[in-house]
Short mmCIF file of C-alpha atoms in Angstrom, two decimals:
data_model
loop_
_atom_site.label_atom_id
_atom_site.label_comp_id
_atom_site.label_asym_id
_atom_site.label_seq_id
_atom_site.Cartn_x
_atom_site.Cartn_y
_atom_site.Cartn_z
CA MET A 1 -76.55 105.95 32.01
CA LYS A 2 -77.10 103.40 29.24
CA GLU A 3 -73.38 103.17 28.59
CA THR A 4 -72.67 102.70 32.31
CA LEU A 5 -75.25 99.92 32.65
CA GLU A 6 -73.90 98.24 29.52
CA ASN A 7 -70.32 98.34 30.83
CA ILE A 8 -71.36 97.01 34.24
CA SER A 9 -73.28 94.18 32.53
CA PHE A 10 -70.25 93.20 30.44
CA PHE A 11 -68.08 93.44 33.58
CA ILE A 12 -70.26 91.19 35.78
CA ILE A 13 -71.13 88.67 33.07
CA GLY A 14 -67.49 88.46 32.00
CA LEU A 15 -66.25 87.82 35.53
CA PHE A 16 -69.03 85.28 36.13
CA ILE A 17 -67.97 83.25 33.08
CA LEU A 18 -64.27 83.80 33.76
CA THR A 19 -64.54 82.44 37.30
CA LEU A 20 -66.50 79.41 36.08
CA GLY A 21 -63.51 78.74 33.82
CA ILE A 22 -61.09 79.23 36.70
CA SER A 23 -63.01 76.81 38.93
CA ALA A 24 -63.17 74.24 36.11
CA THR A 25 -59.40 74.28 35.60
CA ILE A 26 -58.90 73.89 39.35
CA VAL A 27 -61.18 70.86 39.73
CA SER A 28 -59.86 69.23 36.54
CA GLY A 29 -56.89 68.07 38.57
CA LEU A 30 -54.59 68.54 35.58
CA GLY A 31 -53.22 71.93 36.58
CA ALA A 32 -54.59 75.45 36.93
CA SER A 33 -53.15 78.81 35.89
CA PRO A 34 -50.17 79.97 38.00
CA LEU A 35 -52.23 82.42 40.08
CA ASP A 36 -55.06 79.96 40.70
CA ALA A 37 -52.56 77.21 41.54
CA LEU A 38 -50.96 79.57 44.05
CA ASN A 39 -54.33 80.33 45.65
CA VAL A 40 -55.15 76.62 45.94
CA GLY A 41 -51.73 75.95 47.47
CA LEU A 42 -52.24 78.71 50.03
CA THR A 43 -55.66 77.27 50.88
CA HIS A 44 -54.13 73.86 51.56
CA HIS A 45 -51.42 75.32 53.79
CA PHE A 46 -53.18 78.12 55.65
CA GLY A 47 -56.90 77.52 55.27
CA LEU A 48 -59.39 80.12 54.03
CA THR A 49 -61.07 79.63 50.68
CA VAL A 50 -59.54 79.92 47.22
CA GLY A 51 -61.69 82.99 46.64
CA SER A 52 -60.43 84.56 49.86
CA TRP A 53 -56.84 84.20 48.70
CA GLU A 54 -57.86 85.71 45.36
CA VAL A 55 -59.02 88.80 47.25
CA ILE A 56 -55.97 88.94 49.55
CA GLY A 57 -53.57 88.46 46.66
CA GLY A 58 -55.47 91.02 44.61
CA ILE A 59 -55.14 93.65 47.32
CA ILE A 60 -51.41 92.99 47.61
CA LEU A 61 -51.00 93.27 43.83
CA VAL A 62 -52.97 96.51 43.68
CA PHE A 63 -50.53 98.19 46.06
CA LEU A 64 -47.54 96.51 44.40
CA ASN A 65 -48.71 97.81 41.01
CA ALA A 66 -49.03 101.29 42.48
CA MET A 67 -45.47 101.11 43.84
CA ILE A 68 -44.13 99.95 40.47
CA GLN A 69 -45.85 102.81 38.65
CA LYS A 70 -45.30 105.32 41.48
CA ALA A 71 -48.98 106.15 41.33
CA LYS A 72 -52.08 105.94 43.50
CA PRO A 73 -53.54 102.45 43.98
CA SER A 74 -56.44 101.51 41.72
CA TYR A 75 -58.99 100.93 44.45
CA PHE A 76 -61.65 99.80 41.99
CA ALA A 77 -59.32 96.93 41.07
CA ILE A 78 -59.78 95.74 44.67
CA VAL A 79 -63.53 95.60 43.98
CA THR A 80 -62.74 93.53 40.89
CA ALA A 81 -60.67 91.13 43.01
CA MET A 82 -63.46 90.86 45.58
CA ILE A 83 -66.10 90.06 42.96
CA THR A 84 -63.76 87.54 41.32
CA GLY A 85 -63.07 85.86 44.67
CA ILE A 86 -66.77 85.65 45.53
CA PHE A 87 -67.60 84.13 42.15
CA ILE A 88 -64.77 81.57 42.38
CA ASP A 89 -66.04 80.36 45.75
CA PHE A 90 -69.60 80.37 44.43
CA TRP A 91 -68.71 77.90 41.67
CA LEU A 92 -66.49 75.74 43.90
CA PHE A 93 -69.12 75.45 46.64
CA THR A 94 -72.12 74.95 44.34
CA LEU A 95 -71.48 73.23 41.00
CA TRP A 96 -68.20 71.52 41.88
CA SER A 97 -69.22 70.50 45.41
CA VAL A 98 -71.80 68.08 44.02
CA TRP A 99 -69.81 66.79 41.04
CA GLU A 100 -66.12 66.37 40.24
CA PRO A 101 -64.68 64.86 37.06
CA SER A 102 -63.07 61.43 37.29
CA GLY A 103 -60.88 59.75 34.71
CA PHE A 104 -58.36 61.43 32.48
CA MET A 105 -60.69 61.96 29.50
CA LEU A 106 -63.40 63.66 31.55
CA LYS A 107 -60.82 65.77 33.37
CA ALA A 108 -59.34 66.83 30.02
CA ILE A 109 -62.81 67.86 28.81
CA VAL A 110 -63.36 69.92 31.96
CA LEU A 111 -59.94 71.54 31.55
CA GLY A 112 -60.63 72.36 27.90
CA SER A 113 -64.07 73.75 28.73
CA GLY A 114 -62.52 75.82 31.51
CA LEU A 115 -59.95 77.23 29.11
CA LEU A 116 -62.68 78.26 26.67
CA MET A 117 -64.67 79.94 29.44
CA LEU A 118 -61.53 81.69 30.66
CA GLY A 119 -60.95 83.18 27.23
CA LEU A 120 -64.59 84.10 26.72
CA GLY A 121 -64.96 85.62 30.18
CA ILE A 122 -61.79 87.69 29.88
CA SER A 123 -62.81 88.94 26.45
CA ILE A 124 -66.23 90.02 27.75
CA TYR A 125 -64.97 91.73 30.91
CA LEU A 126 -62.25 93.60 29.01
CA HIS A 127 -64.94 95.15 26.81
CA SER A 128 -66.46 96.76 29.91
CA ASN A 129 -63.51 99.19 30.03
CA LEU A 130 -63.62 99.00 33.83
CA ALA A 131 -60.85 98.08 36.30
CA LEU A 132 -58.55 95.21 35.37
CA ILE A 133 -58.06 92.13 37.51
CA PRO A 134 -54.98 93.01 39.65
CA VAL A 135 -52.71 90.41 38.03
CA ASP A 136 -53.46 91.97 34.62
CA GLY A 137 -52.71 95.33 36.22
CA THR A 138 -49.24 94.02 37.10
CA MET A 139 -48.59 93.35 33.44
CA ILE A 140 -49.64 96.90 32.57
CA ALA A 141 -47.55 98.34 35.43
CA LEU A 142 -44.37 96.58 34.24
CA HIS A 143 -45.10 97.73 30.70
CA LYS A 144 -45.54 101.38 31.68
CA ARG A 145 -42.68 101.61 34.19
CA TYR A 146 -39.96 99.59 32.47
CA GLY A 147 -41.06 99.66 28.84
CA PHE A 148 -41.44 95.89 28.52
CA ARG A 149 -43.65 94.69 25.70
CA LEU A 150 -46.95 93.42 27.08
CA ALA A 151 -46.11 89.82 26.19
CA VAL A 152 -42.77 90.10 28.01
CA ALA A 153 -44.37 91.80 31.01
CA LYS A 154 -47.01 89.06 31.20
CA THR A 155 -44.30 86.39 31.02
CA ILE A 156 -42.32 88.03 33.84
CA ALA A 157 -45.38 88.34 36.10
CA GLY A 158 -46.57 84.84 35.25
CA SER A 159 -43.17 83.26 35.85
CA PHE A 160 -42.86 84.87 39.27
CA ILE A 161 -46.34 83.72 40.30
CA LEU A 162 -45.64 80.23 38.93
CA MET A 163 -42.54 80.02 41.12
CA LEU A 164 -44.63 80.95 44.15
CA ALA A 165 -47.26 78.36 43.17
CA LEU A 166 -44.59 75.65 43.03
CA ILE A 167 -43.29 76.68 46.46
CA ALA A 168 -46.84 76.63 47.85
CA GLY A 169 -47.44 73.17 46.38
CA GLY A 170 -50.34 74.28 44.22
CA PRO A 171 -51.82 72.16 41.40
CA VAL A 172 -49.20 72.85 38.73
CA GLY A 173 -49.27 70.36 35.87
CA ILE A 174 -49.73 69.90 32.17
CA GLY A 175 -52.95 71.89 32.43
CA THR A 176 -50.96 74.86 33.71
CA LEU A 177 -48.78 74.86 30.62
CA ILE A 178 -51.82 74.48 28.37
CA VAL A 179 -53.63 77.40 30.02
CA VAL A 180 -50.58 79.67 29.93
CA ALA A 181 -49.83 78.86 26.28
CA SER A 182 -53.41 78.88 25.00
CA VAL A 183 -55.39 81.50 26.90
CA GLY A 184 -54.02 84.38 24.79
CA PRO A 185 -55.08 82.86 21.45
CA VAL A 186 -58.45 81.87 22.94
CA ILE A 187 -59.04 85.46 24.09
CA GLY A 188 -58.07 86.64 20.61
CA PHE A 189 -60.53 84.20 19.04
CA PHE A 190 -63.45 85.45 21.12
CA HIS A 191 -62.40 89.11 20.99
CA LYS A 192 -63.64 89.76 17.46
CA TYR A 193 -67.03 88.21 18.19
CA ILE A 194 -67.52 90.08 21.46
CA ASN A 195 -66.36 93.29 19.81
CA SER A 196 -68.92 92.81 17.03
CA LEU A 197 -71.64 92.03 19.60
CA LYS A 198 -70.82 95.14 21.62
CA ARG A 199 -70.97 97.32 18.51
CA LYS A 200 -74.40 95.92 17.67
CA ILE A 201 -75.62 96.58 21.21
CA ASP A 202 -74.19 100.10 21.12
CA GLY A 203 -75.89 100.70 17.79
CA ARG A 204 -79.26 99.66 19.17
CA LEU A 205 -78.87 101.61 22.40
CA TYR A 206 -77.73 104.85 20.84
CA LYS A 207 -79.51 104.70 17.50
CA CYS A 208 -81.18 107.98 16.80
CA PRO A 209 -84.87 107.70 15.88
CA SER A 210 -85.53 108.46 12.23
CA ASN A 211 -87.54 111.52 11.34
#
C-alpha cells in the first residue's frame, strides 16, 4: 500500500509539473514541442481545447502503439493522457489566462523555465513506474517491434509529429528546436536527484524498526 501511494504521488506530482512546463512553452510564443505544437494547431483549426486534443491524440497513439507491437492496448496510458490533458487546460485557463509574457527576453525566460519544468516533471513521473504518456509509448513500441535504438525511435516519432504540427500550423519555432534538443539532457540532469530522493523516501517508508 505504501509503495502504491508513493508511486501515485510521484505520478500525479510529475504530471502536474510537466504540464506546467508544457503550458509555459506554449504561451512563450517561441515554439512548443512538436506534439504540443500539433495540439495547438488543431485547436486553432477545429476548436476544442489543447488538453482535449492531448487526450484525443493520446487515445489514437495508444491504439497505434498496440498495432505496432501487436499487443493489447495499454488502457492505463489513456488515463495518463486524460490527466495530462486536464492539467494542461488547468494551467492555460488559470495561470496563463491572467498573465502572458511580452517581449523577447521575458518570453525566453518563460520558455527556459518551461523546459526545466518539463525535464523535472518527466523525471518525477517516470520514477512512478506507472503508464507512460502515449507519445513515449510510441518510442518504446518502435524500439521493441523494429529494434531501433531508443534515441532513433524517439527521433522518428518526433519527426513525424513535427511534420503534422507544421501542416496544422502549430507554433513551431526556435523554441521547438531548443525543447527537442535540450529536454533529454535536462531529464538526465534531474534524474539523479529524483532517484536519490526516491531512495531516501523508500528507506524511510520501509525501514525496519530496530530491536
